[in-house]
XYZ file of C-alpha atoms in Angstrom:
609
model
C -2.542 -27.426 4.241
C -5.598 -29.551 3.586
C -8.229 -30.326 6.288
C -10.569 -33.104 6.675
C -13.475 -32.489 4.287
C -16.653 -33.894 5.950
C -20.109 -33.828 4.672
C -22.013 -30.434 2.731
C -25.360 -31.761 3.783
C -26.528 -28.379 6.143
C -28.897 -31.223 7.978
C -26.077 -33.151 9.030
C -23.360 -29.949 10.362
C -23.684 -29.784 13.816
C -21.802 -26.745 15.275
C -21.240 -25.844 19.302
C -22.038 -21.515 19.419
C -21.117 -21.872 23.329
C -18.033 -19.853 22.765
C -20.182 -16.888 21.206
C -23.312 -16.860 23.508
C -25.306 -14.226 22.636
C -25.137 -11.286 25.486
C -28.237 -10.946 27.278
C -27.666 -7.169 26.511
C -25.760 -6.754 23.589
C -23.322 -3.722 24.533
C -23.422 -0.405 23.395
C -19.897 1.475 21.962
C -18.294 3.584 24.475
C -17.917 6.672 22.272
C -21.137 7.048 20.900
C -21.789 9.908 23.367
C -18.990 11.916 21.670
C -19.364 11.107 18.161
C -21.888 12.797 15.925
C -25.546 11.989 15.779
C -26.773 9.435 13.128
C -29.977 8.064 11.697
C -30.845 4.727 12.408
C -30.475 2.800 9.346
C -32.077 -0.415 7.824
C -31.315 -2.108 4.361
C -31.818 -5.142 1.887
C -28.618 -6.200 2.811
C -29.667 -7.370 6.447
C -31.552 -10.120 4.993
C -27.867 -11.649 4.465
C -27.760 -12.193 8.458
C -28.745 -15.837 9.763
C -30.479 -16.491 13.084
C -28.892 -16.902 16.381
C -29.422 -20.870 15.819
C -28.369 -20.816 12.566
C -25.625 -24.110 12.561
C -23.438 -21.910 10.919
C -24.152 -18.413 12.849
C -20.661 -16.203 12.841
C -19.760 -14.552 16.059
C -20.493 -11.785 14.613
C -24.039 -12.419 14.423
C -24.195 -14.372 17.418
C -23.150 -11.238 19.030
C -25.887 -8.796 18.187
C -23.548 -7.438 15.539
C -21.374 -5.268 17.209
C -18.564 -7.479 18.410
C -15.889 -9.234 16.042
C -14.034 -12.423 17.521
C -10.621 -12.755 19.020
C -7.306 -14.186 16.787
C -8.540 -17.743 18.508
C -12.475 -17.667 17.674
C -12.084 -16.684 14.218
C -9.638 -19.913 13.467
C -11.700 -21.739 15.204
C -14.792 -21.369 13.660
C -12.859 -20.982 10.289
C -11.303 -24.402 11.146
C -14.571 -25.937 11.594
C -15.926 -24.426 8.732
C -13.096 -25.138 6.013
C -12.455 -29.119 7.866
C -16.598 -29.293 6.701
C -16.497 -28.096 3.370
C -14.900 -29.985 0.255
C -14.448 -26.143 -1.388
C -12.566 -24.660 1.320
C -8.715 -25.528 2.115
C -6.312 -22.996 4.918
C -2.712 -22.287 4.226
C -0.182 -20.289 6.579
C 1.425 -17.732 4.642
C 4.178 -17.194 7.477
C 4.368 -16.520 11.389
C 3.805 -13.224 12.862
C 6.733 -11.094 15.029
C 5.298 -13.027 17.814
C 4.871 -16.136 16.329
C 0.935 -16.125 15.150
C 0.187 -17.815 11.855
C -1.053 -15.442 8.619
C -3.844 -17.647 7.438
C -5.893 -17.330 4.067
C -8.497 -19.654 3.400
C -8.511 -20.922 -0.337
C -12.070 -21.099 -1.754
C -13.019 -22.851 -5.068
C -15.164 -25.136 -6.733
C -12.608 -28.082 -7.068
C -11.088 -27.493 -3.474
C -7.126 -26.973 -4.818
C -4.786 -26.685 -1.712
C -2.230 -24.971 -3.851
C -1.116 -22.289 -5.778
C -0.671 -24.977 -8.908
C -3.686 -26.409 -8.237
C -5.778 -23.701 -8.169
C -4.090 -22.658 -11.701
C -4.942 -25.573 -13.161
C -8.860 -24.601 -13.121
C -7.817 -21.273 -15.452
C -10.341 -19.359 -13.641
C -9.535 -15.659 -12.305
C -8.807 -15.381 -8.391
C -9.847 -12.655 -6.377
C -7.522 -11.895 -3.486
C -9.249 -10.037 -0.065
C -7.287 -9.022 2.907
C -8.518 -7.713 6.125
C -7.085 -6.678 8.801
C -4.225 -4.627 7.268
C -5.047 -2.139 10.057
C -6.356 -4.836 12.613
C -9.132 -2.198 14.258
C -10.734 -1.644 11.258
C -11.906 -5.290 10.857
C -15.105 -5.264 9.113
C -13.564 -7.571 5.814
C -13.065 -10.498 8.350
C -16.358 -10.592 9.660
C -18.032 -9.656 6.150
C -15.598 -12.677 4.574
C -16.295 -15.181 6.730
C -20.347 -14.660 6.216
C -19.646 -15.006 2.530
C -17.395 -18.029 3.009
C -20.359 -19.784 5.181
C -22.830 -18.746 2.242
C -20.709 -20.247 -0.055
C -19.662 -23.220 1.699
C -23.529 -23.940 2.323
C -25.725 -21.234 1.500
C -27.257 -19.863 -1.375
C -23.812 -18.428 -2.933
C -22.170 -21.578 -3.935
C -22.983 -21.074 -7.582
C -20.046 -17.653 -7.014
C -17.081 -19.920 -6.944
C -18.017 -21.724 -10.539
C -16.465 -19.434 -12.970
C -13.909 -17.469 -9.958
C -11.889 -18.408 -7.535
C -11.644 -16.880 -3.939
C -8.397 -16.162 -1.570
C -9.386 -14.768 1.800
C -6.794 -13.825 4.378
C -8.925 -12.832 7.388
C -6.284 -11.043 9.895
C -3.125 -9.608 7.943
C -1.783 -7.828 10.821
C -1.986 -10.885 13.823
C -0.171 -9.348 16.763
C -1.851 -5.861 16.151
C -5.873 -7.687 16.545
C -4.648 -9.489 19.526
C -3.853 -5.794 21.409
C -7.759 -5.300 21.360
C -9.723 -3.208 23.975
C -13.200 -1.013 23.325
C -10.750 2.392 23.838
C -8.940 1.825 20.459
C -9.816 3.957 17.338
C -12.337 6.744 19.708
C -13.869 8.140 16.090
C -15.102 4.677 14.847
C -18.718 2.795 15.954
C -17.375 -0.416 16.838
C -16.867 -3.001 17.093
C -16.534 -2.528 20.688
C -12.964 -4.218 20.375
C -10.711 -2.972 18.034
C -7.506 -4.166 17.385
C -4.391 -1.719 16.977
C -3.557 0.127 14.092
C 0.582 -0.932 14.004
C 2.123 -4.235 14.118
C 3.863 -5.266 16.889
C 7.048 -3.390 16.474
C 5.152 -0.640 15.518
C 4.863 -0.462 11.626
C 2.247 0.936 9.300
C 1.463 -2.321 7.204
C -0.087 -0.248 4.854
C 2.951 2.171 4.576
C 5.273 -0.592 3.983
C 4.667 -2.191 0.670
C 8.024 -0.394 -1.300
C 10.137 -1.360 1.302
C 8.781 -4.106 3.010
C 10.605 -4.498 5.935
C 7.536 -5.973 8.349
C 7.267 -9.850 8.166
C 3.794 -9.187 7.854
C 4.234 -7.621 4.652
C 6.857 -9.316 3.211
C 4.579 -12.942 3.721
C 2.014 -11.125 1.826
C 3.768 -9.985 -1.300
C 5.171 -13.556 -1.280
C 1.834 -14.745 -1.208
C 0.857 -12.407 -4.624
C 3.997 -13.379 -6.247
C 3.097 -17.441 -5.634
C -1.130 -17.262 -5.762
C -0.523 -14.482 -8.939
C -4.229 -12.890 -8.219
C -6.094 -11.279 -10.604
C -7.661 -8.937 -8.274
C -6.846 -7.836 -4.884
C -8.466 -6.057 -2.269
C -7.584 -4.407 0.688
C -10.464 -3.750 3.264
C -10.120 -0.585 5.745
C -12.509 1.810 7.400
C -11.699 5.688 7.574
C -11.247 8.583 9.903
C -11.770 11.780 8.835
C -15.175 14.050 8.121
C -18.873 12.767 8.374
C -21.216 12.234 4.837
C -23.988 10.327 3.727
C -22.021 7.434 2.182
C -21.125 4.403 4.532
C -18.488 2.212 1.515
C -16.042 4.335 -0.384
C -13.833 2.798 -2.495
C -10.421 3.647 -4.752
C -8.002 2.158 -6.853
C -5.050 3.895 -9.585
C -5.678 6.821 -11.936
C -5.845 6.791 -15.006
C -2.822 9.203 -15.613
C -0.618 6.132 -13.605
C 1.300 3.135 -14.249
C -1.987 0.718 -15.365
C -4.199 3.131 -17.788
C -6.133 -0.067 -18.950
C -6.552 -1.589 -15.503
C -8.126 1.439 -14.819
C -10.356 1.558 -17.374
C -11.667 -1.609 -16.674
C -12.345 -0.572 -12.975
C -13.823 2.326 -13.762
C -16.336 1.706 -16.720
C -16.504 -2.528 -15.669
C -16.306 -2.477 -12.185
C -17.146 0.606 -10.628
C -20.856 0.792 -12.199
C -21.714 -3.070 -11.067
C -20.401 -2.574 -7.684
C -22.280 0.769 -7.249
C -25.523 -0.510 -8.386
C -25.474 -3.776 -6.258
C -24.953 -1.790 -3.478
C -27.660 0.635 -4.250
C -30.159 -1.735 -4.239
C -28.776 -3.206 -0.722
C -29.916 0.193 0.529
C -25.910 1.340 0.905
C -24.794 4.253 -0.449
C -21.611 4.139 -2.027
C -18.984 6.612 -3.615
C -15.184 7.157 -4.967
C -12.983 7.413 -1.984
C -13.218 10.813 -0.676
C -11.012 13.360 1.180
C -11.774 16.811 2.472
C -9.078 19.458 1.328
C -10.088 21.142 4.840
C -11.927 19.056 7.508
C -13.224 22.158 8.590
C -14.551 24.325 5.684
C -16.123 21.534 2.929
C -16.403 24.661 0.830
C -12.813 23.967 -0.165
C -13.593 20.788 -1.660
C -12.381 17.616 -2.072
C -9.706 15.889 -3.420
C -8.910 12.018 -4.614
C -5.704 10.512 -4.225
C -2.902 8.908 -7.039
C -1.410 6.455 -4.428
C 2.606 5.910 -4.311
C 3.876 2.353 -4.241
C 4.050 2.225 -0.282
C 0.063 2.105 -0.301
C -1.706 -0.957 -1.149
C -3.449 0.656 -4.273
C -0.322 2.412 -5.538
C 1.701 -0.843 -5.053
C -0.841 -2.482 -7.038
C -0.793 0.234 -9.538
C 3.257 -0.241 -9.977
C 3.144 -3.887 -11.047
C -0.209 -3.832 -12.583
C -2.251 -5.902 -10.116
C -6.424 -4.494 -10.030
C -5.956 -3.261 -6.593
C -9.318 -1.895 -4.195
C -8.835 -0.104 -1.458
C -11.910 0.050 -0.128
C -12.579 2.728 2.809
C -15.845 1.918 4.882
C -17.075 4.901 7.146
C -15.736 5.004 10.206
C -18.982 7.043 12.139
C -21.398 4.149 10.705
C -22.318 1.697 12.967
C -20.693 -2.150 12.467
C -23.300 -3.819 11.746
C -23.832 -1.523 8.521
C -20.584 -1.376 7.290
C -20.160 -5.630 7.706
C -22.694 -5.991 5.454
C -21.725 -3.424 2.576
C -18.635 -5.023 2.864
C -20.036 -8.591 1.964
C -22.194 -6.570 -0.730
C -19.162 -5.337 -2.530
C -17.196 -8.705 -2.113
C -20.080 -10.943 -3.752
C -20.553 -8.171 -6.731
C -16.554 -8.299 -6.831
C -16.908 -12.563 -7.898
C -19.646 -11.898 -9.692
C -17.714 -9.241 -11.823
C -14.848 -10.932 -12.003
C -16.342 -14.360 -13.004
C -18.517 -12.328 -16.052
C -16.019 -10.491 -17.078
C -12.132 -12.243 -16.567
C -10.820 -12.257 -20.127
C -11.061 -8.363 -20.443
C -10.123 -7.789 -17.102
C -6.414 -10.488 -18.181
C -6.593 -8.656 -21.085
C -6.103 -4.955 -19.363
C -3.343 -6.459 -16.937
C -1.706 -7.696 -20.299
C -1.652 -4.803 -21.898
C -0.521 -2.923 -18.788
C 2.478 -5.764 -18.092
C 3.439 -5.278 -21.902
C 2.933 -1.328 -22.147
C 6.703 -0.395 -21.428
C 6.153 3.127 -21.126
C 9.312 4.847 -22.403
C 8.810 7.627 -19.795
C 8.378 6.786 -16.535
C 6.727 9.519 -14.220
C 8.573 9.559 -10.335
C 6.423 12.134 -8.758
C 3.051 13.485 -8.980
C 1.551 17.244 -8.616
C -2.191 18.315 -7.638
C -4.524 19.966 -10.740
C -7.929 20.478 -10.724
C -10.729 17.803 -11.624
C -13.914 17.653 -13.045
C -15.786 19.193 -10.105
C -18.166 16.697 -7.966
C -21.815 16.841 -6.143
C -21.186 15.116 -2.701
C -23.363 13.439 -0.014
C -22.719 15.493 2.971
C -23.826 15.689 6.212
C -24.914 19.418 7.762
C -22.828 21.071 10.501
C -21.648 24.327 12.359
C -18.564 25.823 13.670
C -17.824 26.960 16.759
C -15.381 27.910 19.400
C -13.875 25.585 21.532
C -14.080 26.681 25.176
C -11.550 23.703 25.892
C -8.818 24.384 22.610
C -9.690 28.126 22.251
C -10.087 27.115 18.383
C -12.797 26.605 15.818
C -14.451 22.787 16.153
C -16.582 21.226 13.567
C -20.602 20.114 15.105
C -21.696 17.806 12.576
C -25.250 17.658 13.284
C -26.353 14.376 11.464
C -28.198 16.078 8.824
C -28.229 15.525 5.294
C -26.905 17.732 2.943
C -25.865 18.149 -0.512
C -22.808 19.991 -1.228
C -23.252 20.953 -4.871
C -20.486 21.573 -7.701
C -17.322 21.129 -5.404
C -14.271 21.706 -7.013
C -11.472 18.765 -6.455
C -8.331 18.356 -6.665
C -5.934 15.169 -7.377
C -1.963 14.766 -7.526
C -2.468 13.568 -11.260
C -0.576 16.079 -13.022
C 3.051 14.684 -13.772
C 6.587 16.268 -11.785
C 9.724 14.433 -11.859
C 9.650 11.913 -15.311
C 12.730 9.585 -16.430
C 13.700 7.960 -19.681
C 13.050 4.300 -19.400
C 16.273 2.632 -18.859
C 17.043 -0.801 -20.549
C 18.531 -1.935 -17.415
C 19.944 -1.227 -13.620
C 23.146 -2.388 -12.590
C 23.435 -3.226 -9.204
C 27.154 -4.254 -7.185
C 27.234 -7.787 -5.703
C 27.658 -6.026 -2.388
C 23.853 -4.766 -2.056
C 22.471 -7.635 -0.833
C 19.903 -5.837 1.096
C 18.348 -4.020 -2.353
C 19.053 -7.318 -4.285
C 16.827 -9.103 -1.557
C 14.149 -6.822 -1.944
C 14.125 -6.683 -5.266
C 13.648 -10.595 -5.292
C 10.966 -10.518 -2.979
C 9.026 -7.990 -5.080
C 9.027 -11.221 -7.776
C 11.143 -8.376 -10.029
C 13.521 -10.361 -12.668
C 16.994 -10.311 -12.048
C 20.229 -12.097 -13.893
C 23.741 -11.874 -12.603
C 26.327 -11.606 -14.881
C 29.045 -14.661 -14.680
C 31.781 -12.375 -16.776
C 32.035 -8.911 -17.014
C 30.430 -6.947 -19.811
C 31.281 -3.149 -20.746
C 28.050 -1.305 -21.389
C 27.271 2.773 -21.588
C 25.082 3.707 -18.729
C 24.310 7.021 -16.879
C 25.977 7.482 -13.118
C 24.024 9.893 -10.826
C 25.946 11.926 -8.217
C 24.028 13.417 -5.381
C 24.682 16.686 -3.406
C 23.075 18.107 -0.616
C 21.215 15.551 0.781
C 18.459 16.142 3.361
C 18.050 13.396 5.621
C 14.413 13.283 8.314
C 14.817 14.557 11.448
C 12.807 12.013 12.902
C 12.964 8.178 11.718
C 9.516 7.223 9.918
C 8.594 3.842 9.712
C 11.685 2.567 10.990
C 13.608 3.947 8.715
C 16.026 7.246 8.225
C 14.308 8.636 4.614
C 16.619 11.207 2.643
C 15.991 13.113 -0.635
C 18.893 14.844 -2.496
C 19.445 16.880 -5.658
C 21.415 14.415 -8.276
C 23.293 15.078 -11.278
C 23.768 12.115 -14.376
C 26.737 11.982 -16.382
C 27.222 9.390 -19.015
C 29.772 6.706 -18.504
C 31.524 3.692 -20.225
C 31.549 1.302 -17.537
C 33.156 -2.166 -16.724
C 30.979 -3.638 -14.604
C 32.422 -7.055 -13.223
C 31.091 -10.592 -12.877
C 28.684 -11.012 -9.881
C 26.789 -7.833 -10.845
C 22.988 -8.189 -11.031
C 21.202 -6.913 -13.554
C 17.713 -6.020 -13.715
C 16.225 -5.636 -16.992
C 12.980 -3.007 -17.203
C 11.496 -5.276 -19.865
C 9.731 -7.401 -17.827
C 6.292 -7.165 -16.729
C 7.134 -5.853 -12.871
C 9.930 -3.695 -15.566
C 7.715 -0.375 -13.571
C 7.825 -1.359 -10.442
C 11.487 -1.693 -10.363
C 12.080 1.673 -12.098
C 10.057 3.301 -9.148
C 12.154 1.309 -6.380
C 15.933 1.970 -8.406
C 14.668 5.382 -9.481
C 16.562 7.983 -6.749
C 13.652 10.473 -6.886
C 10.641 8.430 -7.004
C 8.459 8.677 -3.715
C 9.109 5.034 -2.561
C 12.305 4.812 -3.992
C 14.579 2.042 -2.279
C 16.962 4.852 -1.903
C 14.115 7.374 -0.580
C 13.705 4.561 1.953
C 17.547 4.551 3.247
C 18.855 1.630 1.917
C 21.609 3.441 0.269
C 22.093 5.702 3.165
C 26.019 4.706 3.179
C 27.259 5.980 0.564
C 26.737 9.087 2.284
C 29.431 8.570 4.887
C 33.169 9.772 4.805
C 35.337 7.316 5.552
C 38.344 8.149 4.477
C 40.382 11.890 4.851
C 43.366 14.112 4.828
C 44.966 15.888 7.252
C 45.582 19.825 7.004
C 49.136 19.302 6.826
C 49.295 17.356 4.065
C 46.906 19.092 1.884
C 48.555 22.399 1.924
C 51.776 20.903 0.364
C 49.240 19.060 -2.196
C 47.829 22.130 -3.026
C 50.608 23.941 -3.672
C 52.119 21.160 -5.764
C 48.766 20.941 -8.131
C 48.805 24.573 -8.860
C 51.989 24.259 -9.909
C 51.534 21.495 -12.366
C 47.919 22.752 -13.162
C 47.418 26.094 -14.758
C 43.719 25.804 -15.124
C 43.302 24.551 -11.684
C 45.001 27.533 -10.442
C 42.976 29.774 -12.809
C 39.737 27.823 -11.255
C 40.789 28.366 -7.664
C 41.319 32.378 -8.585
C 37.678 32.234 -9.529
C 36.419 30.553 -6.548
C 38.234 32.802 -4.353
C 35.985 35.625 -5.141
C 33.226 34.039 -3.443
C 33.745 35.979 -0.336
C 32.431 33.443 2.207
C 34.228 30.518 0.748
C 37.727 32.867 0.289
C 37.213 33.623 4.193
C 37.012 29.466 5.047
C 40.321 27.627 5.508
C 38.501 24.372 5.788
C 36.311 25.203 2.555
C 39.650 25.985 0.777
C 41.648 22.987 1.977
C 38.789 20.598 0.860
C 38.632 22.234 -2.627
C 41.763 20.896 -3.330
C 41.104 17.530 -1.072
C 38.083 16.784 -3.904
C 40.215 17.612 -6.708
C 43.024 15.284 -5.770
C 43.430 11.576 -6.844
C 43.446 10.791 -2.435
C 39.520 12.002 -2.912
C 36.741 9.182 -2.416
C 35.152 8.532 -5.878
C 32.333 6.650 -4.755
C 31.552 9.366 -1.972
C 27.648 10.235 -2.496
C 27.816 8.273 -6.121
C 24.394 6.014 -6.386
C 26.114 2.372 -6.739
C 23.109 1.571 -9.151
C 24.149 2.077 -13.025
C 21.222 3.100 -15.702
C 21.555 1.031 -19.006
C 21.034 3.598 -21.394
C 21.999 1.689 -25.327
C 23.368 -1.361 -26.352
C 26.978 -0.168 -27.176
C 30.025 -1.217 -25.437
């Protein structure tokens, strides 16, 4: 969508702040009287704020810093700002559940409208998304500052080697259920949107499986803007420390060992230091192993695919998750925020060929084992930036509750811990197989941007089968969805698998990413999710009558059978089970369903045929 672009002369903007009068008091957050103490705090980075009369003053300012504006403010004053600017162009990525437009604002030097155009200027683009979780909004407020200063401030000279995608409110419906009694352990705004979309989803539990609409406009927007980098803005719960912008991405034990690298020896230091000397204090993203005793450490986290930063990690897109601190105030963490964005385009813009080169490599690595699940091991051990406090008992629980008392304090040497040692692994497969018939897998797959071919003949190939037993489905549905694990056996097959079969090759550069959605036992699996939960159902059976006659006609044709069912008879509990014996013979009878708890998808395992 392109808007009007008028002039960039700051003299000549003339911009109406009536909607966002500044409140004669500026209000206060209604938890701070049950939240911990902190220090008032005061950094570099303030001198980023404009004046109330600025002509381009965010709400956020406008407001004393404590408020954020409503779904309708921020497009407005986004509208105004991108129909005034010759750099700035808005796109819908897709309508909400209740009909709201996703917006992302397109920032670059030439002003491209599109996802071609903006390709044509060969420059790196740096994706940032607020609003995933709609309360913890500080990346909208800290991206539209950076757009103004960009637009027509002193940061115009960012977008000449980089370009800048900026979706200010992921989650729409979710910011519009707003009220100062969401999210009690976080210091403001003083309305906070929800955490959950409006049919109740976890956006940020939802990128494997992608059934929100939310979600699935966004990973369309990766596959057709192909970022280079990608951010995902949040703000914590969880203990008090000293540091107020956290920040994670993969591990270097994961599915993108050179995209880390380049975070953590490129990225990581510049980041740090510019927000050092903004008076922030910044740190890896950090949880306590026990909220209650820091003694037992911390630990750092190998995301799975459902997570922003692990689905980045799977098809090798730089993913940041960056995790502001929920107990400092807004005002503090806004401006970190817009810290760590500008370093991000500075970064980016010095350093984009070895940052394509790392994704490259990544793309191209086709690891021939591919690792499903993840175990904790002990890690280099770490000094953290805590904050003081006591125990005591709880005269309203009757248990032990944490006083943090606001004080500094270094916790010295503490061991951590991080799921980074390898559990279940798999031989890369050459291909999956999939049946016509699952549409709903095939779908996803396609929306994930994964390559797939269907074959217009059929073609014989050798491929491993898996077979599941016991399998343990939730009790409760989670995210919408029925999850199941079960144990699995492979056996090797010749198969004949018939025109109108899709194939998915893994050599591809998403190759990983499908492996860890067709894989059974991987964490985000598209079968962990229940999208194979069917093949679990019996459908067809025998009656009593007629299998007793069966079974005495098989052991008379069958003396190894009837040697076999000796030996299972001296199982006690199964010799004592009428039903157990009848359905022995049921699953060893041609009647039996073949496909009952098979996994549809085939494993390409050679070339023969």
């Amino acid at each position: 969508m392109r808007l009007i672009a008028l002039s960039t002369c700051m003299t000549s903007i003339i911009f109406s702040t009536a909607s966002f009068a500044q409140s004669p008091t500026p209000p206060q957050f209604i938890n701070d009287a049950i939240l911990p103490p902190i220090h008032a705090w005061q950094g570099k980075s303030e001198t980023l704020l404009v004046s109330h009369d600025h002509p381009w003053v965010t709400p956020f300012e406008q407001q004393g810093y404590v408020t954020s504006p409503d779904y309708t403010q921020t497009m407005q004053w986004l509208d105004k700002l991108v129909n005034s600017s010759a750099k700035l162009q808005k796109v819908s990525l897709g309508k909400s559940p209740q009909g709201r437009d996703i917006w992302m604002i397109i920032a670059s030097k030439e002003g491209a409208g599109s996802a071609q155009q903006l390709s044509k200027n060969n420059k790196a683009t740096v994706l940032v998304q607020a609003g995933i979780h709609s309360g913890e909004i500080d990346g909208k407020d800290a991206g539209m500052m950076l757009l103004r200063d960009m637009a027509f401030g002193t940061k115009q000279s960012l977008l000449d080697n980089v370009n800048f995608l900026f979706i200010p409110i992921l989650s729409v419906d979710a910011h519009e259920r707003s009220t100062e009694y969401n999210r009690v352990n976080q210091r403001g705004p003083v309305n906070m949107g929800w955490r959950t979309t409006a049919t109740n989803l976890n956006l940020n539990r939802d990128y494997a499986k992608a059934d929100a609409p939310e979600m699935q406009h966004l990973i369309k927007a990766i596959n057709q803007w192909q970022p280079d980098l990608y951010i995902d803005v949040h703000v914590t719960d969880g203990i008090d420390y000293q540091y107020d912008v956290t920040f994670g991405y993969n591990v270097k034990q994961g599915y993108s060992p050179s995209i880390f690298q380049w975070l953590e020896k490129t990225y990581r230091p510049q980041v740090e230091s510019a927000l050092t000397a903004n008076d922030h204090i910044p740190a890896k993203l950090i949880f306590a192993n026990d909220n209650t005793d820091m003694s037992q450490g911390v630990s750092y986290w190998n995301p799975s695919p459902r997570y922003s930063n692990g689905y980045g990690d799977a098809r090798h897109l730089p993913t940041i998750l960056i995790e502001n601190h929920s107990l400092k105030p807004f005002k503090q963490r806004v401006l970190g925020t817009y810290v760590m964005l500008e370093q991000t385009l500075k970064t980016v813009a010095n350093h984009a060929d070895t940052l394509t080169a790392a994704i490259k490599q990544d793309q191209q690595g086709l690891s021939p084992q591919i690792t499903l699940t993840w175990q904790n091991e002990p890690q280099p051990n770490w000094d953290f930036k805590g904050i003081d406090y006591r125990i005591e008992k709880s005269d309203i629980s009757g248990a032990d509750v944490v006083r943090w008392n606001g004080q500094p304090k270094l916790y010295a040497d503490l061991p951590v811990i991080g799921n980074t040692k390898a559990g279940i692994q798999v031989q890369r497969p050459q291909a999956y197989y999939i049946p016509a018939q699952w549409t709903a897998v095939i779908d996803k797959l396609t929306l994930h941007g994964i390559e797939i071919t269907t074959l217009n003949k059929p073609l014989n190939i050798r491929a491993e089968q898996y077979r599941f037993t016991e399998p343990q489905f939730a009790e409760a549905d989670y995210e919408s969805r029925q999850t199941v694990t079960a144990k699995q056996n492979a056996s090797v097959i010749d198969a004949s698998v018939p025109a109108g079969t899709v194939k998915v090759s893994t050599a591809q550069p998403l190759g990983d990413l499908a492996i860890l959605l067709l894989e059974p036992q991987a964490e985000d699996s598209l079968f962990y999710w229940g999208f194979f939960n069917t093949i679990f159902t019996r459908t067809e059976y025998i009656e009593d009558y007629a299998v007793e006659p069966l079974a005495v006609k098989m052991l008379a044709e069958n003396p190894s059978l009837k040697a076999e069912f000796e030996l299972a008879l001296q199982d006690k509990h199964f010799a004592k089970d009428s039903k157990a014996r009848l359905r022995w013979f049921y699953e060893r009878s041609p009647y039996y369903d073949a496909q009952y708890q098979v996994y549809p998808v085939l494993r390409e395992i050679s070339l023969e045929k």
